[in-house]
XYZ file of C-alpha atoms in Angstrom:
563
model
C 33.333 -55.711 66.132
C 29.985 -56.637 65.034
C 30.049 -53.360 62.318
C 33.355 -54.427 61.294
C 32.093 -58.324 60.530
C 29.426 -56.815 59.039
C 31.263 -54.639 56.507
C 33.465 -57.656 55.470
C 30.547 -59.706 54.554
C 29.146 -56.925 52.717
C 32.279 -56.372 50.614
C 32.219 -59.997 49.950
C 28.873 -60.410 48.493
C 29.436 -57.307 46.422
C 32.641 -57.658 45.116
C 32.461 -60.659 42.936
C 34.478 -62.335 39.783
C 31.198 -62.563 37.223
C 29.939 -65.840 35.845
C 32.521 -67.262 33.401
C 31.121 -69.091 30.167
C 32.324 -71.602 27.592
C 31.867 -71.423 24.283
C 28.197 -72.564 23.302
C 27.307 -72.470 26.761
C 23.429 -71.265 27.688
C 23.350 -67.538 28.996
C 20.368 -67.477 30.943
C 17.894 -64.464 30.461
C 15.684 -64.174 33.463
C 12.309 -61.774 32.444
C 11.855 -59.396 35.205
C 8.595 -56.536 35.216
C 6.693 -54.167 32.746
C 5.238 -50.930 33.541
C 4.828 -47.543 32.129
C 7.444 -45.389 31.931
C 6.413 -42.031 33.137
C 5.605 -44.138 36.253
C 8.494 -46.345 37.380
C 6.752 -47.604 40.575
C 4.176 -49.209 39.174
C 4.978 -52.348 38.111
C 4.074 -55.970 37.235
C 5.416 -59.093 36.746
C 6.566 -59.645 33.291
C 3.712 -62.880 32.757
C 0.956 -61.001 33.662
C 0.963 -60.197 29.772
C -0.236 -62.242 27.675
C 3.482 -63.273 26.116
C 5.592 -65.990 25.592
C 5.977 -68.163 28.965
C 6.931 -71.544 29.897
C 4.223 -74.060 30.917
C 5.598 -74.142 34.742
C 7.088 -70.542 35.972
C 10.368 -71.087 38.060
C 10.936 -68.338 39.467
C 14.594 -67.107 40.123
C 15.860 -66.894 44.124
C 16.277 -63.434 45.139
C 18.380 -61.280 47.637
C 16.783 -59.470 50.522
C 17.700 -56.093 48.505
C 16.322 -57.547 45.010
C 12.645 -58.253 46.901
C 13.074 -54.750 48.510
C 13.513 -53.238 45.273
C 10.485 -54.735 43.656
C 12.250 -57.265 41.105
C 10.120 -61.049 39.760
C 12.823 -62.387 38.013
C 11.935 -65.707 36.487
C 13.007 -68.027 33.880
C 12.582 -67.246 29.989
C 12.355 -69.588 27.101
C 15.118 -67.220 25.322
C 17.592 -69.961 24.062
C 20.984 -67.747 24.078
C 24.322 -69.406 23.781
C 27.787 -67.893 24.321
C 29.135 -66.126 21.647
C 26.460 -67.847 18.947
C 24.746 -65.672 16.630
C 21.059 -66.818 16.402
C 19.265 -65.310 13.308
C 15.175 -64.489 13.879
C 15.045 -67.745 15.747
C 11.134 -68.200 16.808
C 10.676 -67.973 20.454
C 6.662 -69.594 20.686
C 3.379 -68.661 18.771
C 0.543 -66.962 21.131
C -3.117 -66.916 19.934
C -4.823 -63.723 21.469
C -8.353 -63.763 23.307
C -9.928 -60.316 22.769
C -9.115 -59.550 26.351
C -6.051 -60.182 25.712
C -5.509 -57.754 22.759
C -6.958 -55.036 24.967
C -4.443 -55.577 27.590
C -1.940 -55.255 24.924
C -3.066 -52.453 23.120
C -3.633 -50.696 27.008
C -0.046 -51.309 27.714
C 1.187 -50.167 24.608
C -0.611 -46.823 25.004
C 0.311 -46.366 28.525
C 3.895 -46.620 27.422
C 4.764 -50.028 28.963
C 8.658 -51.164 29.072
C 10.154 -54.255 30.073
C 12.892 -55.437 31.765
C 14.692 -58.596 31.323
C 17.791 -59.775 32.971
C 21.066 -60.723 31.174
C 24.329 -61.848 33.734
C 22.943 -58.906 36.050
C 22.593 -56.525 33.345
C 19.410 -54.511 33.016
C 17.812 -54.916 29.592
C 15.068 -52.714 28.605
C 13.057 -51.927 25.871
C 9.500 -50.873 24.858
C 6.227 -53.556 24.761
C 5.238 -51.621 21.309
C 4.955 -48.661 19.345
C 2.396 -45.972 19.389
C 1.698 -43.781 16.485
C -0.291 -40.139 16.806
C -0.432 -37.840 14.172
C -2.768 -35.249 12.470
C -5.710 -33.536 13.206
C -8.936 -34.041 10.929
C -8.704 -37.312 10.746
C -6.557 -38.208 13.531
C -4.205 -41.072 13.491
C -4.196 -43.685 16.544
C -2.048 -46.951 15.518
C -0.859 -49.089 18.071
C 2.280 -51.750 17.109
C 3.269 -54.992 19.037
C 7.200 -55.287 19.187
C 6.742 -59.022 18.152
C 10.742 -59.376 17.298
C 13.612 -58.599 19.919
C 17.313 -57.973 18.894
C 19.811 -59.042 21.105
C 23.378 -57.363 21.127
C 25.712 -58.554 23.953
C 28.920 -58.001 24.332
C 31.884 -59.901 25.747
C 35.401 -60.055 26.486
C 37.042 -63.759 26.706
C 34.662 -65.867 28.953
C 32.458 -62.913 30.415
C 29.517 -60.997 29.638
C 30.306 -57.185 29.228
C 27.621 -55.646 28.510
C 23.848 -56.147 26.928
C 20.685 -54.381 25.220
C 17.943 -55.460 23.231
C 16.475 -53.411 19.817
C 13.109 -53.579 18.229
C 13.266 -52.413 14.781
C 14.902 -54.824 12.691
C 11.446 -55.754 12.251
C 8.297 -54.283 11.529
C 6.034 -54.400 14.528
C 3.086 -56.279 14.137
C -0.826 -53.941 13.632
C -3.408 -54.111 16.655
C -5.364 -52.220 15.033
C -8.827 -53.593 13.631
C -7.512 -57.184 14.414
C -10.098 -59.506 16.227
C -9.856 -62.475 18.248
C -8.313 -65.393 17.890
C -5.441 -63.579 16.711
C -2.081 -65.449 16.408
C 1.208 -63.956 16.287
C 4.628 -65.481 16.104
C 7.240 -64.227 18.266
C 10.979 -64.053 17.410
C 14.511 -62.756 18.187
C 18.045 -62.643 17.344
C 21.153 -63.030 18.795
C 24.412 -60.645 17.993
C 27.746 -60.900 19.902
C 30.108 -58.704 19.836
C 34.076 -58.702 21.527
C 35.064 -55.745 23.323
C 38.110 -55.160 24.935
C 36.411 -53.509 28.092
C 37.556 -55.275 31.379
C 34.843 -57.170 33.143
C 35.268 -54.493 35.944
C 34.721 -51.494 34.072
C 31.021 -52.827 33.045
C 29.272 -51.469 35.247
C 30.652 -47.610 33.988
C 29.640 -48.813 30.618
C 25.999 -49.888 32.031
C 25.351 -46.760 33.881
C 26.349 -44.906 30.791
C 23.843 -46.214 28.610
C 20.714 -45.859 30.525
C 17.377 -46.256 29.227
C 15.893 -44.111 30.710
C 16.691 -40.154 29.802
C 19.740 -38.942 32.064
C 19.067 -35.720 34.226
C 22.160 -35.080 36.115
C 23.678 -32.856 33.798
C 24.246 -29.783 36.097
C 24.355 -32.120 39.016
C 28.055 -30.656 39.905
C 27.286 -27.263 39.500
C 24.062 -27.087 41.717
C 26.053 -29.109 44.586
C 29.038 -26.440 43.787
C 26.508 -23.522 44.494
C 24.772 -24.935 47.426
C 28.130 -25.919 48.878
C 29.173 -22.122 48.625
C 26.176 -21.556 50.130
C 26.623 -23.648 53.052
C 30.110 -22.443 53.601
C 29.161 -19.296 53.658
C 26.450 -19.818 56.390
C 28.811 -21.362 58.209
C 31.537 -19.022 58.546
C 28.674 -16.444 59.415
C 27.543 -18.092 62.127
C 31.239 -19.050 63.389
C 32.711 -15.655 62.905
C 29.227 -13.838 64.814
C 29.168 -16.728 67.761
C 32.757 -16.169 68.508
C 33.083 -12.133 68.513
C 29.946 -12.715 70.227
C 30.919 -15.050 72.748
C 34.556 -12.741 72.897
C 32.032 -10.005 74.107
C 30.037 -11.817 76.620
C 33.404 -13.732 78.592
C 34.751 -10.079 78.115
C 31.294 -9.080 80.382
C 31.227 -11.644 83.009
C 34.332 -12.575 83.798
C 35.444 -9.210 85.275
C 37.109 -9.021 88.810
C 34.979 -7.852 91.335
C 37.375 -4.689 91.686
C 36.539 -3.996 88.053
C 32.762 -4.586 88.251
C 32.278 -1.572 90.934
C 33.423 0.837 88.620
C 30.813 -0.674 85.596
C 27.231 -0.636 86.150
C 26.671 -4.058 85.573
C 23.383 -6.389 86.409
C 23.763 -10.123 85.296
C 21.838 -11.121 82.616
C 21.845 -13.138 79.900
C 22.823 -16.788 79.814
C 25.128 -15.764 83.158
C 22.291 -15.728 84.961
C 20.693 -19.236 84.470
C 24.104 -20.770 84.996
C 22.317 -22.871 87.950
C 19.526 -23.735 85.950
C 20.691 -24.613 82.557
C 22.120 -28.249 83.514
C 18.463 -29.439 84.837
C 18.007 -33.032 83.011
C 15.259 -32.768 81.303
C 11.651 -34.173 82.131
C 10.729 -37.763 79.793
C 14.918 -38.736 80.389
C 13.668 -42.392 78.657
C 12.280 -41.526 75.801
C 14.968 -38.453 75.486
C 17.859 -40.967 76.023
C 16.047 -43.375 73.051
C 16.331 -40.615 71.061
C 19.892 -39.945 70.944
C 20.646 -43.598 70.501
C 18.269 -44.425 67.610
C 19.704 -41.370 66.366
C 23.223 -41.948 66.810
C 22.743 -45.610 65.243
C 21.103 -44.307 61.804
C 24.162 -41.978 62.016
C 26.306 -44.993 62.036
C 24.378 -46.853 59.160
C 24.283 -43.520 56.880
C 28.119 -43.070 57.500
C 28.348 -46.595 56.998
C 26.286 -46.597 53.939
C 28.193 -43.489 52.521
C 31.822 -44.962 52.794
C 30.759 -48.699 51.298
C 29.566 -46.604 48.249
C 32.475 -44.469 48.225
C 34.386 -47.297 48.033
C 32.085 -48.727 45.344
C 30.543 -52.054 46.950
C 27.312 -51.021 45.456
C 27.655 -51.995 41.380
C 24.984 -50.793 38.954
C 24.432 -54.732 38.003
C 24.198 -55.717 41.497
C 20.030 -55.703 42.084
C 19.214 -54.366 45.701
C 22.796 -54.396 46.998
C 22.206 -51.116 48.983
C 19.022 -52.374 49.940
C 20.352 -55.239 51.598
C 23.359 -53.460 53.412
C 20.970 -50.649 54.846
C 18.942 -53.475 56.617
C 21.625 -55.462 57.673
C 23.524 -52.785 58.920
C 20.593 -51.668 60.493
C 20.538 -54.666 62.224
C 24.743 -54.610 63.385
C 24.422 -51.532 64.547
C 21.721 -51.453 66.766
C 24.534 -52.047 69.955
C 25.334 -48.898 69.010
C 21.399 -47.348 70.126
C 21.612 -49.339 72.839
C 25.399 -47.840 74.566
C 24.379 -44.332 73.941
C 20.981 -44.717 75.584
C 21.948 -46.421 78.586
C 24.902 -44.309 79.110
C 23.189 -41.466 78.683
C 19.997 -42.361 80.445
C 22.420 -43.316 83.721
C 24.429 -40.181 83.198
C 21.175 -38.239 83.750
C 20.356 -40.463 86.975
C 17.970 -42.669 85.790
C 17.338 -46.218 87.344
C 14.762 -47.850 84.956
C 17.201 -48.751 82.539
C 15.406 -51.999 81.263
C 12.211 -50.006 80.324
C 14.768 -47.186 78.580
C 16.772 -50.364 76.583
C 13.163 -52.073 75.329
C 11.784 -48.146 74.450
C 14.785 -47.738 72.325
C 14.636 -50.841 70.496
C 11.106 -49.885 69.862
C 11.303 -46.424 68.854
C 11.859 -46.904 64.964
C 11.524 -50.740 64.849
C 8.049 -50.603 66.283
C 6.908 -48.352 63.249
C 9.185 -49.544 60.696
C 7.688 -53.035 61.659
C 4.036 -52.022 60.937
C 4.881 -51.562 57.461
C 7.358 -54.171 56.855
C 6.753 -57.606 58.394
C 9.394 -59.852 56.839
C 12.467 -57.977 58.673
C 10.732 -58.715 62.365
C 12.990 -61.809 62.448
C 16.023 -59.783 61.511
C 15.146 -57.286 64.320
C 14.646 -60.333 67.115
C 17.598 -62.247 66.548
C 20.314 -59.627 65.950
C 19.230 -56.437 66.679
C 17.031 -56.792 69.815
C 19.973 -59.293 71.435
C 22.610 -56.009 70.634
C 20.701 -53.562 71.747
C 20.993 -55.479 74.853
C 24.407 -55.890 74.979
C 25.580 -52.511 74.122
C 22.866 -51.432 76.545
C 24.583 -53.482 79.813
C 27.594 -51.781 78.304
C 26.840 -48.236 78.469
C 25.314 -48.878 81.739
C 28.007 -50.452 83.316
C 30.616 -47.758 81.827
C 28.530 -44.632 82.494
C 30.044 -42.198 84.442
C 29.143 -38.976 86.062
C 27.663 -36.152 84.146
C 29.958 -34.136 86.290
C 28.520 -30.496 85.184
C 30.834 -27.563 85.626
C 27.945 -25.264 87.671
C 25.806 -26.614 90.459
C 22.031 -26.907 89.761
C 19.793 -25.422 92.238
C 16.888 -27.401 93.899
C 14.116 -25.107 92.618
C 14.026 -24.192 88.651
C 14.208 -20.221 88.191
C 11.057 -18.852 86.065
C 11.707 -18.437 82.055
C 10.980 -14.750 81.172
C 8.541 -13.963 78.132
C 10.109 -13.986 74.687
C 9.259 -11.988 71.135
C 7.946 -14.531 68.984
C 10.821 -15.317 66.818
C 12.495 -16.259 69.982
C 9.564 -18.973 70.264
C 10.413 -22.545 70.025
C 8.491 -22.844 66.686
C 10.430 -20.360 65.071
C 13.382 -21.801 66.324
C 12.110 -25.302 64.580
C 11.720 -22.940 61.466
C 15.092 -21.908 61.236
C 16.537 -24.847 62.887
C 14.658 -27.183 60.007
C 15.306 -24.905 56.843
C 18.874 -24.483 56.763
C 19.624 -28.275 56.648
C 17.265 -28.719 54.258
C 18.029 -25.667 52.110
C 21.931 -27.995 52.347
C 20.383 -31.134 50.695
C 17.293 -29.959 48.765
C 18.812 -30.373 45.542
C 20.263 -33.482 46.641
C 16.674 -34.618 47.347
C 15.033 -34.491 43.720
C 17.933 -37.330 42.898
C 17.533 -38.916 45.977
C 13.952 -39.246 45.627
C 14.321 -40.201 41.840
C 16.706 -43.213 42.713
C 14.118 -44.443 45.580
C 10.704 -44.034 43.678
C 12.220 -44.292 39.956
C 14.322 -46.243 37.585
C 17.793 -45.874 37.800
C 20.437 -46.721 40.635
C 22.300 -43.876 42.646
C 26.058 -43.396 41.541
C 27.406 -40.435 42.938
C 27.918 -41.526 46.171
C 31.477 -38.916 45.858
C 28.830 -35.872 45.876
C 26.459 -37.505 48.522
C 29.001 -38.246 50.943
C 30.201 -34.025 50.521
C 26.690 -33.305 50.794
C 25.780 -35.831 54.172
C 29.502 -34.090 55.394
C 27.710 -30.217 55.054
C 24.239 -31.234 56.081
C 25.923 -32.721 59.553
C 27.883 -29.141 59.449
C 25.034 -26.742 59.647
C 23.581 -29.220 61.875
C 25.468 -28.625 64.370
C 26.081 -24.544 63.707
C 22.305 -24.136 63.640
C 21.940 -25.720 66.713
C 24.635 -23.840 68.510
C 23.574 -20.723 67.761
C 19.666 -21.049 68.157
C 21.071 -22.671 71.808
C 22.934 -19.360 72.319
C 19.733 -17.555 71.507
C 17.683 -19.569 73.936
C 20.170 -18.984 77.265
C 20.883 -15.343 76.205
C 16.649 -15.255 76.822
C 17.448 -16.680 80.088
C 15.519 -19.991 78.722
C 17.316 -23.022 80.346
C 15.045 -25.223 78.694
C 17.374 -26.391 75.887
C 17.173 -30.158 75.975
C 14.052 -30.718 74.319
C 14.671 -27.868 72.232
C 18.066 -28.919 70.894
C 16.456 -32.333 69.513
C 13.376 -30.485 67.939
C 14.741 -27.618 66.432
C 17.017 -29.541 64.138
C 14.824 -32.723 63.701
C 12.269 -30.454 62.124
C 14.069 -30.862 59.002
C 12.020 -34.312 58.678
C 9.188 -32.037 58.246
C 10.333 -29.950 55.135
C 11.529 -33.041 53.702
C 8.243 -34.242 54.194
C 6.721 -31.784 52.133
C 8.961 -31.606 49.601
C 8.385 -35.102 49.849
C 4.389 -33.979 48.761
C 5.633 -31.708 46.324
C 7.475 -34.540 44.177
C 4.328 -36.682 44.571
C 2.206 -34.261 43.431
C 4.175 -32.321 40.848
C 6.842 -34.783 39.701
C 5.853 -37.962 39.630
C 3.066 -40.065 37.779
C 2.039 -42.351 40.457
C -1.959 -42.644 41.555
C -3.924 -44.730 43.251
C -4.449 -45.594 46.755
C -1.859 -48.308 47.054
C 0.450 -46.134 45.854
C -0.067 -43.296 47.650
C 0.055 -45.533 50.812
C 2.864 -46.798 49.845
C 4.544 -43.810 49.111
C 3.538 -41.555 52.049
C 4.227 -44.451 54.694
C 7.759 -44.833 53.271
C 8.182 -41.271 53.266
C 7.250 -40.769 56.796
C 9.610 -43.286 58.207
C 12.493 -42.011 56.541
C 11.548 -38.047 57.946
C 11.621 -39.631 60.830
C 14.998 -41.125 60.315
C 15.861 -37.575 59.560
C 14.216 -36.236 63.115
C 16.224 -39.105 64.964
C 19.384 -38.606 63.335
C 19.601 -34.781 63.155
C 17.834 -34.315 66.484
C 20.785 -36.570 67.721
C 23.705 -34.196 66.175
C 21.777 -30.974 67.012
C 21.819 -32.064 70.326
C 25.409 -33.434 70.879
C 26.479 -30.227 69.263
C 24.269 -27.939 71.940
C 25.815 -30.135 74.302
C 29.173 -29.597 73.995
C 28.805 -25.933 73.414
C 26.726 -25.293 76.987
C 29.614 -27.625 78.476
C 32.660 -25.076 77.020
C 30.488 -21.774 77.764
C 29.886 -22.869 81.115
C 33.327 -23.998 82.122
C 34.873 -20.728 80.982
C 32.517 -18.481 82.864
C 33.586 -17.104 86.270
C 31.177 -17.941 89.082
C 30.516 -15.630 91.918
């Protein structure tokens, strides 16, 4: 109930009619952040340049998503009115301290845009100009974009669409100048009428980015690695089954039959009193598969709301803000599945297991980001509890189909690529080898410019990754009992949840080869982020990989003929 409230807020908030104007009414421009733009995650405040600003800064109120995302939108002194034409209209004159020029000339150099704000559109353009050229002497000139050109669009009483040009002007020289050094600032106003519908804006917005587009052969990469996939899949189908065929084939025979065949059990047969041990740790295995199945919730969640487009280019933080409050709404979920399955493995101290689950991500999530501890307290601590008494109260017996023995048999020695690590190998690199060129986009959306919008091709790629989850899983689990190894619990949740550790260094490769960031802030910043979303990936795939192992050791086991 709680998920389904939850999405019908959501859709509320992002589904929305647009600010309707009259004619000369004020269209407010809101200035936003600068940086450089080979490094979209550093940024700063739009006033922390030495620009035009009013004498008291009221800033504008911001959504939980727009803080998450980094935006400092604030009020301008831009004086635009609805469908006027304004004509190099001066904005304010600013006299520059030497300290200031240098900031200005550093920015220019570095490549600094901005970003203002029109009716939720993005509007971007450069700080200045930068000219390089020739080799004895060489040219260095650096340019102040002192004039902005505003075109905006509309259609009736709505804003459509906006962007801002630089060179109706000439820029203004920084080079040689000394301080005091006064310039006058200026801009112009142009509207246009379009007959684009206010809902189709935000197509229109996405396809004129700023920023230089690189999803070109998008479609056919996630074509290839979906053949791929497929392809892995049906392998490992088509061998388990003839496989499996062969081995029911084996055991099963009458005891008639098995006189005439020199047969000694072996194989998985021969743990069959073993292989349903519960495993040792049963809390913190149990808080597993609930934190995991919860961030499966939220992704699916998260995947069909942006299917079904809730999340609008124009809309700052929108995703940001459903991921956390989802979060949040689902966390009865965590709590069922670990009670239920912490009683269906016989264990008592279900308060301990409830508080260890609510813990397991919030607890380091929480170290990094303080402000969502009240979030956490008030809804999702209260419903872990209730879908905790719940799961508890509706747990049944695990009712295995072979009885487990008092004393555990001993595991024979295995080859090495039988070992658990290589297991976490394999068991890692085919679902990441499913979404690693998913990633690069991924990872440009969350550390760069531009807002994800093929949620079509992330929801097909989520759909395989969960696929050769679960095959993976399967058949490294039919691997580990065909050693005799009963030990598959554990196993089932590492093996798959090492994908969190290739995505983690991929994760270093796109820091290190990708991306212009630097510093220690950003680094933190980077890496801490990065760790807790591998270990999203850990909880979540861990979760399937076992559910998947699960089920198959439940239908191997009931089909086999015990003595």
């Amino acid at each position: 109930m709680s998920i389904f409230v939850c999405f019908v807020v959501l859709a509320f908030l992002s589904t929305s009619s647009g600010i309707k104007y009259k004619d000369n009414d004020k269209v407010i421009l809101y200035v936003n952040k600068v940086g450089p733009y080979f490094n979209p995650h550093e940024t700063y405040h739009y006033y922390q340049l030495p620009v035009c600003r009013p004498k008291k800064i009221e800033h504008k109120s911001l959504t939980l998503g727009e803080v998450l995302d980094g935006d400092r939108m604030a009020l301008s002194e831009y004086d635009i009115r609805f469908t006027r034409d304004s004509d190099k209209k001066e904005l304010c004159k600013v006299t520059f301290t030497e300290q200031d020029l240098q900031l200005l000339r550093d920015a220019i150099e570095d490549l600094y845009y901005f970003e203002f704000v029109i009716d939720e559109i993005p509007v971007r353009g450069f700080i200045g100009h930068l000219e390089e050229g020739g080799f004895l002497p060489h040219n260095h000139k650096v340019f102040l974009w002192a004039h902005l050109n505003f075109n905006i669009e509309y259609n009736g009483n709505q804003v459509i669409y906006a962007n801002v040009t630089t060179k109706e002007q000439a820029p203004v020289s920084l080079d040689g100048v000394t301080a005091p050094y006064e310039v006058v600032f200026t801009y112009s106003v142009k509207w246009m009428k379009t007959n684009m519908a206010y809902d189709d804006r935000a197509k229109r917005v996405r396809d004129n980015s700023f920023f230089p587009k690189t999803l070109e052969i998008h479609w056919l990469s996630i074509i290839n690695s979906m053949v791929l996939v497929f392809l892995l899949i049906g392998f490992v189908v088509i061998i388990l089954t003839r496989v499996l065929k062969s081995d029911f084939a084996r055991y099963n025979v009458d005891e008639e039959e098995s006189d005439d065949i020199d047969q000694e059990d072996n194989g998985w047969k021969i743990i069959h009193s073993d292989v349903f041990r519960f495993p040792s740790f049963k809390s913190l295995f149990t808080a597993i598969l609930g934190v995991g199945s919860q961030f499966l919730a939220l992704a699916t969640g998260i995947m069909v709301m942006a299917v079904l487009g809730m999340f609008n280019v124009h809309h700052h933080g929108s995703i940001n803000s459903a991921g956390v409050i989802l979060y949040a709404f689902t966390s009865g979920i965590a709590g069922y599945v670990a009670a239920n399955m912490y009683k269906v493995l016989g264990g008592d101290n279900w308060v301990w297991n409830l508080n260890l689950t609510s813990c397991l991500f919030a607890a380091p999530f929480f170290m990094t980001v303080v402000l969502l501890m009240c979030l956490w307290v008030f809804v999702g601590y209260p419903l872990t509890i209730i879908g905790g008494i719940f799961g508890k109260n509706w747990a049944t017996g695990f009712d295995a189909p072979c009885r487990t023995k008092n004393f555990p048999r001993e595991v024979p020695s295995v080859p090495w690529y039988r070992s658990s690590f290589a297991h976490c190998i394999v068991g890692g690199f085919l679902p990441f080898s499913a979404i690693s060129v998913e990633l690069y986009y991924i990872f440009a959306t969350l550390w760069g410019r531009e807002q994800y919008t093929l949620y079509g091709i992330l929801f097909i790629v989520y759909g395989i990754l969960i696929s050769v989850t679960a095959c993976i899983s399967i058949a490294l689990t039919y691997f580990q009992l065909s050693a005799e190894d009963y030990r598959w619990w554990w196993r089932s949740i590492f093996s798959a949840g090492s994908t969190g550790c290739f995505v983690f260094l991929y994760a270093m490769f796109y820091y290190f080869k990708r991306s212009n960031m630097s510093g220690a802030l950003q680094t933190i910043e980077f890496f801490g982020y990065t760790f807790l979303t591998c270990y999203v990936f850990f909880l979540m795939l861990g979760t399937v990989s076992f559910f998947a192992s699960l089920n198959f050791v439940r239908y191997i086991y009931v089909n086999l003929k015990m003595d």
